[in-house]
XYZ file of C-alpha atoms in Angstrom:
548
model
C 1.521 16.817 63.389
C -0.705 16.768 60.165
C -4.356 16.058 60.715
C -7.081 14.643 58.101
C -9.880 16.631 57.172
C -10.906 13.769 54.862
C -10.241 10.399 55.837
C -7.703 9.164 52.666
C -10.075 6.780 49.771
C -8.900 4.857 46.875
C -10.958 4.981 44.062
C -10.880 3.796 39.968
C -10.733 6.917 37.825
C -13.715 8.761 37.161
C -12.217 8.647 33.354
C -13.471 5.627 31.513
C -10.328 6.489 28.763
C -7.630 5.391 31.204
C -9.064 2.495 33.869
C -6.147 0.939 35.381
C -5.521 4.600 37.058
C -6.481 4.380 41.185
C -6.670 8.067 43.000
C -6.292 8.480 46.155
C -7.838 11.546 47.976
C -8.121 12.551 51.329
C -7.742 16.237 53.320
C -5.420 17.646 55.551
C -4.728 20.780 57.478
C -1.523 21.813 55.905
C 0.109 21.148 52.774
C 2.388 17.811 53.207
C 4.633 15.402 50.587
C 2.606 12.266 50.393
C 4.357 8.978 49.875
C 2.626 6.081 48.064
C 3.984 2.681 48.755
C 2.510 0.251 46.222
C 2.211 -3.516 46.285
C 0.674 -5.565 43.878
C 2.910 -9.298 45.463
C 5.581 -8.202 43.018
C 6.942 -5.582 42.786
C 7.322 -3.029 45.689
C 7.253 0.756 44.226
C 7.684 4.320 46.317
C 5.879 7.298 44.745
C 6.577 10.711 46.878
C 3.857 13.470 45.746
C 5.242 17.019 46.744
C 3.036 19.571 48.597
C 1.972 21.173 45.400
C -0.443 18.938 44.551
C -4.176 19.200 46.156
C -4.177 15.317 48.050
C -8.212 16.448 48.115
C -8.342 16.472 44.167
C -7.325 12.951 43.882
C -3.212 11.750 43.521
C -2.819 9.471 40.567
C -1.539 5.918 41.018
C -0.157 4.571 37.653
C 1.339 1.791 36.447
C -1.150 -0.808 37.965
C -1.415 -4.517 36.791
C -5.134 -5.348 35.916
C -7.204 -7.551 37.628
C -4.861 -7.150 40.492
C -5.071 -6.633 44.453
C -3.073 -3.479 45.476
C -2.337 -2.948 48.515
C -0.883 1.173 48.702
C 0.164 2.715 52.009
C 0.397 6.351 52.606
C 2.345 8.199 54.818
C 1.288 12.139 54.737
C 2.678 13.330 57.731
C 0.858 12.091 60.402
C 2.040 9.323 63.385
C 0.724 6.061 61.867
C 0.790 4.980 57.868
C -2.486 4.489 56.236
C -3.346 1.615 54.546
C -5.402 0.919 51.343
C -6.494 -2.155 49.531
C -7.082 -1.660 45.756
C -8.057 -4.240 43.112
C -7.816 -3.128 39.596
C -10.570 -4.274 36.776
C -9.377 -6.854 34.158
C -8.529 -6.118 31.102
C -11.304 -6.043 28.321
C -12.279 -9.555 27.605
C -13.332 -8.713 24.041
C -9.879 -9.254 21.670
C -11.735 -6.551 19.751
C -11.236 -3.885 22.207
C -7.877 -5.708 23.757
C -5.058 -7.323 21.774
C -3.428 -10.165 22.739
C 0.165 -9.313 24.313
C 2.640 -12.586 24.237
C 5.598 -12.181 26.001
C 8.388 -14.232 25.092
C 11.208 -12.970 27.117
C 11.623 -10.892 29.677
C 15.704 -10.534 31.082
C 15.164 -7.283 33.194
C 18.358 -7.069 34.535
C 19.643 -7.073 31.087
C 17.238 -4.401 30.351
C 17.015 -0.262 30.435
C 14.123 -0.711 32.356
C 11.297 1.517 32.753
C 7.807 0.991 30.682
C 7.472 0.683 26.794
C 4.420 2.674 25.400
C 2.887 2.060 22.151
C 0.385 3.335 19.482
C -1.672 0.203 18.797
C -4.106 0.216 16.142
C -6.902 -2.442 14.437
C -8.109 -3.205 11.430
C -9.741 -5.570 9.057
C -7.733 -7.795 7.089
C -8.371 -5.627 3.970
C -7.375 -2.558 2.276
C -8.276 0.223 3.317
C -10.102 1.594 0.023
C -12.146 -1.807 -0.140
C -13.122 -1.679 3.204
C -17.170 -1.815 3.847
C -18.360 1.286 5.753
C -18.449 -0.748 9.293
C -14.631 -2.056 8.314
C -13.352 1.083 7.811
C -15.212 2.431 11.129
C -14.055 -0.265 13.050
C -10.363 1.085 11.829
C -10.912 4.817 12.228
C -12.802 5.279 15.306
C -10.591 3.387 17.819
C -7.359 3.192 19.539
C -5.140 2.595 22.467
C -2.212 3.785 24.007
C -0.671 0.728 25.908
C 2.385 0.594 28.902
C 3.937 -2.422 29.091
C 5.930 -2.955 32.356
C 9.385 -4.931 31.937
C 7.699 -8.334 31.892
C 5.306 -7.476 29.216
C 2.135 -6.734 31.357
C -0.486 -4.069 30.559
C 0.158 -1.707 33.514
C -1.707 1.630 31.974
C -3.966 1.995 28.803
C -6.035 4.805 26.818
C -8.573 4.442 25.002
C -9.391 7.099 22.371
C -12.038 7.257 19.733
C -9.629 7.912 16.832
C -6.798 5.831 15.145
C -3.542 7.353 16.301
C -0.064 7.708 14.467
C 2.920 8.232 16.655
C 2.987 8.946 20.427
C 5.508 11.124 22.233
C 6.249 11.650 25.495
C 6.803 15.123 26.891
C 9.437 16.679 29.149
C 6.509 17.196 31.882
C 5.366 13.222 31.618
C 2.120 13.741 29.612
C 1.636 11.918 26.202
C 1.062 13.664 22.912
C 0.107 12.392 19.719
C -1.437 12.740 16.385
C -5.065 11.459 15.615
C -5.724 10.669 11.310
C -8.192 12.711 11.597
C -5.543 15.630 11.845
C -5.806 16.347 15.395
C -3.202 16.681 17.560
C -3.771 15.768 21.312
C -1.872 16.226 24.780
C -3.101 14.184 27.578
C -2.333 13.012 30.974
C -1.976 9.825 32.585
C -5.381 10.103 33.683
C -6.692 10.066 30.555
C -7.648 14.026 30.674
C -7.385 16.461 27.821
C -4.998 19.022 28.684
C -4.875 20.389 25.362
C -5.887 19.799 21.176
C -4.115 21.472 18.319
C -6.027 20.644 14.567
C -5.296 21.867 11.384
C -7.863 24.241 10.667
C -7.584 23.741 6.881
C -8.469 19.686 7.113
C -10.806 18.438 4.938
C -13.398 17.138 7.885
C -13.203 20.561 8.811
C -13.137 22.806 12.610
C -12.736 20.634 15.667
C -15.905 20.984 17.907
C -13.928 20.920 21.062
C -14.058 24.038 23.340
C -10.370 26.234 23.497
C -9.129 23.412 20.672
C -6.358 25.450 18.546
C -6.267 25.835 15.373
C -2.971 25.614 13.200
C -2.527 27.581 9.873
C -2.088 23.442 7.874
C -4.214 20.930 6.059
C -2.828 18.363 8.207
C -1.057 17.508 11.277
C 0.277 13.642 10.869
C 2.534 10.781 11.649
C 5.153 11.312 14.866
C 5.292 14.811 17.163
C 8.378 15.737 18.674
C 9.087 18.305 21.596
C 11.834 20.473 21.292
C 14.454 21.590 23.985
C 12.396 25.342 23.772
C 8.916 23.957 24.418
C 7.879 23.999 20.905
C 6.641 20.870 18.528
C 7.715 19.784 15.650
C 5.429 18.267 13.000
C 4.721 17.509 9.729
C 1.693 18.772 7.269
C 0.742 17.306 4.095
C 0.234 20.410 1.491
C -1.808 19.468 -1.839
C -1.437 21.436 -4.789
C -1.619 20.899 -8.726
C 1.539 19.911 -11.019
C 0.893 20.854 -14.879
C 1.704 17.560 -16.910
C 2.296 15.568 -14.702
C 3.436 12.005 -14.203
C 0.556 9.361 -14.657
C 2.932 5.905 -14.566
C 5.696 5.143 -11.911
C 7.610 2.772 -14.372
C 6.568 3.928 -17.775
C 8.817 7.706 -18.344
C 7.055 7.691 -21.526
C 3.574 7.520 -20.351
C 0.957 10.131 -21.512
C 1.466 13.581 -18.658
C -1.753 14.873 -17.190
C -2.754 18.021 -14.782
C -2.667 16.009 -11.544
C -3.128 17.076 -7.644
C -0.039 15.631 -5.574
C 0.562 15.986 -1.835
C 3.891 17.411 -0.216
C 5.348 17.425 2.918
C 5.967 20.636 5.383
C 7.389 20.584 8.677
C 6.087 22.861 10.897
C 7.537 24.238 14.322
C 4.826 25.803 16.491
C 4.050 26.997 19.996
C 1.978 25.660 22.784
C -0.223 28.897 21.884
C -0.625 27.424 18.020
C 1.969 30.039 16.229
C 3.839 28.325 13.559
C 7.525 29.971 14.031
C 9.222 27.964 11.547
C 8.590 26.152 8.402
C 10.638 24.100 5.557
C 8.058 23.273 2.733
C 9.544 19.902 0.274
C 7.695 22.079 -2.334
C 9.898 24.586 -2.546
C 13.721 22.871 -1.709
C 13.599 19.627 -3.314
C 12.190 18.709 -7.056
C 9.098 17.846 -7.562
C 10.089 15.831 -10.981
C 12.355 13.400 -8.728
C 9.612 10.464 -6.976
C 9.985 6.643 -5.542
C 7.261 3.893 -5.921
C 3.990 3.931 -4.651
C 3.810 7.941 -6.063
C 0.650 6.884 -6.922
C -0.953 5.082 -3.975
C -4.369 5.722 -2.603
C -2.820 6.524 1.162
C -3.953 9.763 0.779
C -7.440 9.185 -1.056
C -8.912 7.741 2.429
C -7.255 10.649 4.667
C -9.486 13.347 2.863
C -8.034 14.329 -0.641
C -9.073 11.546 -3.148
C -7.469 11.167 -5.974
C -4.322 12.585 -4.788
C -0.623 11.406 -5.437
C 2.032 11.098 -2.576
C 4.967 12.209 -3.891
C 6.723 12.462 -0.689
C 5.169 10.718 2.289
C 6.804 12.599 5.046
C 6.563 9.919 8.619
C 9.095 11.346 11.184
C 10.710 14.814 12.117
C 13.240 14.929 14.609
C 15.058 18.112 16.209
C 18.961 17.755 16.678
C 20.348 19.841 19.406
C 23.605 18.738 18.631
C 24.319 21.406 15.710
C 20.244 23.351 15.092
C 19.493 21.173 12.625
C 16.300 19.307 11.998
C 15.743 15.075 10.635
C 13.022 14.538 8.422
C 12.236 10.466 6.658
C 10.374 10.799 3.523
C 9.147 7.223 2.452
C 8.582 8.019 -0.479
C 11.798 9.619 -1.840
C 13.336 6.735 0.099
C 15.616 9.771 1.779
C 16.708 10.815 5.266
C 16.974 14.066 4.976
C 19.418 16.679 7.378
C 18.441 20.843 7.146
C 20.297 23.576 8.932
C 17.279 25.005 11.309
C 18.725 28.830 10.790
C 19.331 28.769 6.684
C 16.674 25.991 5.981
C 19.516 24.458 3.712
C 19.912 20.625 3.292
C 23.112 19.813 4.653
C 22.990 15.899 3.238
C 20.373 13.401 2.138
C 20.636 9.684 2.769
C 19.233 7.228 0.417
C 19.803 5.720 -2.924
C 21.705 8.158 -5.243
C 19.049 7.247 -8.427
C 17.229 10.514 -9.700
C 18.849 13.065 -7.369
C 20.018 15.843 -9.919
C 22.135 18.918 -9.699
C 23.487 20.963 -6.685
C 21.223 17.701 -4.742
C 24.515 15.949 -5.872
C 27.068 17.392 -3.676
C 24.408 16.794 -0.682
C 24.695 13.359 -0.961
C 26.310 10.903 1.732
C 28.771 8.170 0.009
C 29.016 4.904 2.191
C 32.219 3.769 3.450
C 31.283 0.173 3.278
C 28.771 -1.720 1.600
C 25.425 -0.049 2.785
C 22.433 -1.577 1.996
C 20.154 1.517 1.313
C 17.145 1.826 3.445
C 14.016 1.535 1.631
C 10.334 3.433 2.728
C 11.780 3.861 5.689
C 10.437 5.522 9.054
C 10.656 8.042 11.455
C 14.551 8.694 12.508
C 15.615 9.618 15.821
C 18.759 11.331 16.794
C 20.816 8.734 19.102
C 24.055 11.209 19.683
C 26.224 13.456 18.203
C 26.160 12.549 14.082
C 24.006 9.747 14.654
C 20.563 8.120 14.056
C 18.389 5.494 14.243
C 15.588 4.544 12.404
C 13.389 2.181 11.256
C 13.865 0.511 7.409
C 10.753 -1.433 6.385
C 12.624 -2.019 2.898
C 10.105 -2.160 0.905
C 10.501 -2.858 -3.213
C 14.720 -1.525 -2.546
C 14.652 0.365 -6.160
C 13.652 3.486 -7.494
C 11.633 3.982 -10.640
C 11.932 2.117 -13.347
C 14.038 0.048 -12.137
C 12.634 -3.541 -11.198
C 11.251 -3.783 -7.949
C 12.170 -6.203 -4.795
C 9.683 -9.116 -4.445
C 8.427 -9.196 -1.263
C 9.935 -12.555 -0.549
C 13.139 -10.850 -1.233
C 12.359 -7.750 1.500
C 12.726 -7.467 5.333
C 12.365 -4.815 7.564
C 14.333 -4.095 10.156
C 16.210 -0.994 12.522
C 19.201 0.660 11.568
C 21.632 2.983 13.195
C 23.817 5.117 11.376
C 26.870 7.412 12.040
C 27.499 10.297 9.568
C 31.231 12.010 9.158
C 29.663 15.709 7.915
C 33.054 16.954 6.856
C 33.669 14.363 4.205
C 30.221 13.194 3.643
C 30.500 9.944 4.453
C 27.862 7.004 6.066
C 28.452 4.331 8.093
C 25.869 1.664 8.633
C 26.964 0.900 13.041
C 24.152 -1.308 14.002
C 21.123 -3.348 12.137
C 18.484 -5.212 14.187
C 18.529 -7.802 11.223
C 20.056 -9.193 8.192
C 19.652 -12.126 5.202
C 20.784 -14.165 7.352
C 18.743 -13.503 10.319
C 16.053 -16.735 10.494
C 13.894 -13.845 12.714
C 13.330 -11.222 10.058
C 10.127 -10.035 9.184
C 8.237 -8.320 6.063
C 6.685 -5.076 7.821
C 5.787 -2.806 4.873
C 4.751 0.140 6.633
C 5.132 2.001 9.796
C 7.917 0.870 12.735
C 10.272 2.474 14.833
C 13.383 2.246 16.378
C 14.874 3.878 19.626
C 18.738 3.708 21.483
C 18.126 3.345 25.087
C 19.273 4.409 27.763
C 22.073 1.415 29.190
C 22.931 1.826 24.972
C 20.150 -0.848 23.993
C 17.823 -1.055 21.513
C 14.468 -1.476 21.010
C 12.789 -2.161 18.006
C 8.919 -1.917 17.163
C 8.432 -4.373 13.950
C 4.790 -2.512 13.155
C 2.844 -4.761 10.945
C 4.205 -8.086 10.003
C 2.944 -10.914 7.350
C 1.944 -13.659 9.299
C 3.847 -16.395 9.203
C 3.015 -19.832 8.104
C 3.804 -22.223 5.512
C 0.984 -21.351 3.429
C 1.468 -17.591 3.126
C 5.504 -18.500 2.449
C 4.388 -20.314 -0.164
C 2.380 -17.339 -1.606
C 5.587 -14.933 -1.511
C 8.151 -16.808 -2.205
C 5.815 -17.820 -5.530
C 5.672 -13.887 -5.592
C 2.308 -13.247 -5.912
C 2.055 -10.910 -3.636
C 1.778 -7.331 -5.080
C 2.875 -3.864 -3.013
C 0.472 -1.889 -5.354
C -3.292 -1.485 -3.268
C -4.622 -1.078 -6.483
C -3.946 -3.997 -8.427
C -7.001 -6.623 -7.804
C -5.672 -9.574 -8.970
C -3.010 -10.390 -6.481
C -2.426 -10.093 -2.879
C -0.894 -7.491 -1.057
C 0.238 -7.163 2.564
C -3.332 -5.329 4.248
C -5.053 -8.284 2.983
C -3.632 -10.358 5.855
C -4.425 -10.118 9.213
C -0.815 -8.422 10.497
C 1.130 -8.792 13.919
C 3.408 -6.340 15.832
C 6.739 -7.306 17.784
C 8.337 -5.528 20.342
C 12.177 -5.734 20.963
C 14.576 -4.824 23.465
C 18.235 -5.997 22.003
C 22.214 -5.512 22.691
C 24.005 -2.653 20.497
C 26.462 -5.252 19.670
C 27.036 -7.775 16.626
C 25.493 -11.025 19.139
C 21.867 -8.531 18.587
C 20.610 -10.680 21.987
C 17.177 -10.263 22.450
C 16.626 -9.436 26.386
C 12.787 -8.311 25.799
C 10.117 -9.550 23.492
C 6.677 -9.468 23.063
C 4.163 -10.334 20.590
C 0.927 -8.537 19.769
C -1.766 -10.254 17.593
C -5.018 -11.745 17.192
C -5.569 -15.393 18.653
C -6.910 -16.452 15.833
C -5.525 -13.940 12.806
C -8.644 -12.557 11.952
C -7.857 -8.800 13.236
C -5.073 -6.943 12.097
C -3.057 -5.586 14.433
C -0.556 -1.901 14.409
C 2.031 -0.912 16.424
C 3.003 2.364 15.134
C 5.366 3.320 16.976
C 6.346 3.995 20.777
C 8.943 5.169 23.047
C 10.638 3.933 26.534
C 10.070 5.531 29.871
C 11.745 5.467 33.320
C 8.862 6.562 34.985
C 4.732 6.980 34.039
C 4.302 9.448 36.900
C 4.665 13.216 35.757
C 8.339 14.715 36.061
C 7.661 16.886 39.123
C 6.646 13.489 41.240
C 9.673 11.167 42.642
C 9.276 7.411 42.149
C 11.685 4.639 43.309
C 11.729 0.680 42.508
C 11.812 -0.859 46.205
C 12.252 -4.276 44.857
């Protein structure tokens, strides 16, 4: 029979980052499985550690409810179960350091289950290039990663000391994700480095972090993906100067100037840092062809000022399916598919305005009437000739055509199946329409995911509040989606709120799981970015079962 060396503990962990994480630690003679039965009054949970791991080291317990009494019995081995008592510390009480999650439904037997993660990020009710120094710290220097359980309450959270972009979640159960800052991280659920990647051509320059790897890019931003071989897939922003250039996004005629403009890459690379593939928008699509907001500042506050974004790569997915490889640029208002082994395009999605040449023949022709998604976001493969993405459809035009007021735009997640042998779309499943007395404006960011019972959930990133004031303001149209005009509002200058759904694949769109995140009061503006769905926050290699 097993014997302790060291009586079994509980303790908070030692890393401030993640604080709802308990470990307990204790020493035996011989290497044993240790089961964790957890009780918080609730919900009953079974977590079976394998001999591998060092019980002396400390085994995680994730997925705690804050400001909670646990009460976790272990059963190593030995002739009589332990038992340990464990109260978790509250949540911060500062809505500065802690949004405000709402739930306002919860069906979990109508649900996929498992725990939704999200980016969340804060900032003042501003934009961004207006921002005082202490706004625009207050924006950049903080974060959290956030696990919801199935009734909406904060069961896990990191705290990092950069604003993230998207989070994924890797085949071995850590998290990775990009920083703004052009870092990319992988971490554990304890809240421990494991290991940083960083562009080693960003402006801000080296990372100062011992074994921290560089990769040959100027950037590293927006959503990571893992691929079936290990590898990541991201996307770089490349600068570089266009002779006589475009200096008005609605005016052909407009005086041309020499003028810097940033470009998307995607970039495959190794856990060691080696970029083994690449497909530059520089050099396969046309730099003459651009959608509004070409000449927005988001890239003047990331580190090259006075840049244009002619593409605004903000997703990359791999499809296993046939090699190929999903990349959403916002700013060509395109979904675009490429053949992993050639690097050609094998068909774009989006509004047919500007594309020229052989791009023709790439396009996909709906077989119904398609609304076309507009500065859209990060697709994900969903099955065989299928995706889902978010559509934030912004402005619905390209230039010079007249824009969509924003009264006239919603956002909202759409699934779509493509027939690659005659080049057809069809538009299978939207989380909202015109007539949909739920839809939102959310003019950047979002995402969209199929789950696993064939559900939906949709993360609505940054919406206008909503009050009869503000409606007054857009339906009188005064609201403006260019940050540079002064004399009217635009979106950042209102203090923003995410949702969080869980709906049917079906045309009823029942919402089984919603939650609200926001400010009390409105006077912080809150991001979801983005997030994904797991069955389990424990890493892959330890079992855990819902007793309840």
């Amino acid at each position: 029979m097993t014997t302790f060396t060291i009586q079994p503990t509980i303790e908070q962990n030692p890393n401030p980052r993640a604080p709802l994480v308990a470990l307990v630690r204790f020493g035996v003679d011989e290497r044993v499985s240790a089961a964790l039965e957890i009780d918080d009054g609730r919900r009953l949970r079974n977590v079976t550690y394998g001999p591998d791991y060092a019980p002396e080291k400390g085994l995680p317990v994730i997925g705690l409810r804050a400001d909670t009494a646990h009460r976790i019995t272990l059963n190593a081995g030995m002739a009589d179960p332990v038992e340990l008592v464990y109260r978790t510390p509250a949540l911060p009480a500062d809505n500065v350091e802690m949004p405000t999650f709402n739930t306002i439904t919860s069906q979990p037997n109508d649900m996929a289950g498992g725990f939704t993660i999200l980016s969340i990020r804060r900032g003042a009710p501003t934009r961004a290039i207006w921002m005082s120094p202490g706004q625009f710290a207050f924006m950049r220097d903080w974060s959290l990663l956030v696990a919801l359980d199935e009734e909406g309450e904060v069961v896990w959270y990191y705290k990092a000391d950069s604003r993230i972009a998207g989070v994924h979640r890797l085949a071995n159960g850590n998290l990775f994700y990009h920083h703004v800052d052009f870092r990319s991280v992988e971490i554990d659920m304890c809240g421990n480095t494991i290991r940083t990647f960083f562009a080693d051509k960003r402006p801000f320059g080296p990372v100062d972090e011992p074994g921290a790897i560089g990769i040959d890019a100027q950037s590293l931003h927006h959503q990571p993906h893992e691929m079936p071989n290990g590898n990541y897939l991201a996307l770089t922003a490349n600068a570089k100067e266009i002779e006589n250039y475009y200096t008005s996004e609605t005016d052909p005629d407009a005086p041309r100037a020499n003028q810097k403009v940033v470009g998307d890459k995607i970039v495959e690379f190794t856990p060691q840092g080696e970029i083994v593939w690449d497909w530059n928008t520089f050099d396969h699509l046309d730099i003459w062809r651009f959608g509004y907001l070409l000449t927005e500042v988001y890239w003047h506050t990331r580190g090259f000022p006075g840049h244009y974004d002619w593409t605004h790569g903000n997703g990359v997915s791999y499809d296993p399916h046939d090699d190929s490889v999903l990349i959403s640029l916002r700013h060509q208002d395109a979904v675009i598919k490429i053949d992993k082994a050639t690097k050609e395009i094998i068909w774009i999605l989006g509004d047919h305005k500007g594309w020229e040449g052989a791009f023709k023949k790439k396009l996909l022709t709906p077989t119904h009437d398609l609304r076309w998604h507009y500065h859209g976001h990060n697709p994900r493969v969903s099955g065989k000739n299928r995706f889902v993405m978010y559509d934030n459809g912004v402005i619905r035009a390209m230039p010079p055509d007249p824009i969509a007021l924003p009264h006239e735009c919603f956002a909202r997640a759409v699934e779509y199946e493509v027939n690659p042998e005659t080049m057809e779309v069809t538009e299978r499943w939207t989380s909202s329409d015109d007539d949909d007395e739920n839809r939102v404006i959310s003019f950047a960011m979002g995402d969209a995911h199929r789950l696993a019972n064939g559900n939906m959930m949709v993360i609505d990133s940054v919406c206008l509040p909503q009050h009869e004031q503000l409606n007054r303001r857009v339906t009188a149209a005064d609201l403006t989606w260019n940050q540079k005009r002064r004399d009217e509002w635009h979106p950042a200058d209102f203090a923003s709120w995410g949702r969080i759904r869980e709906m049917t694949n079906d045309e009823t769109r029942s919402v089984v799981y919603e939650v609200h995140v926001r400010h009390p009061h409105e006077l912080i503006t809150w991001e979801c970015f983005g997030g994904t769905r797991a069955a389990s926050l424990y890493p892959a290699s330890v079992t855990e079962a819902d007793s309840n």
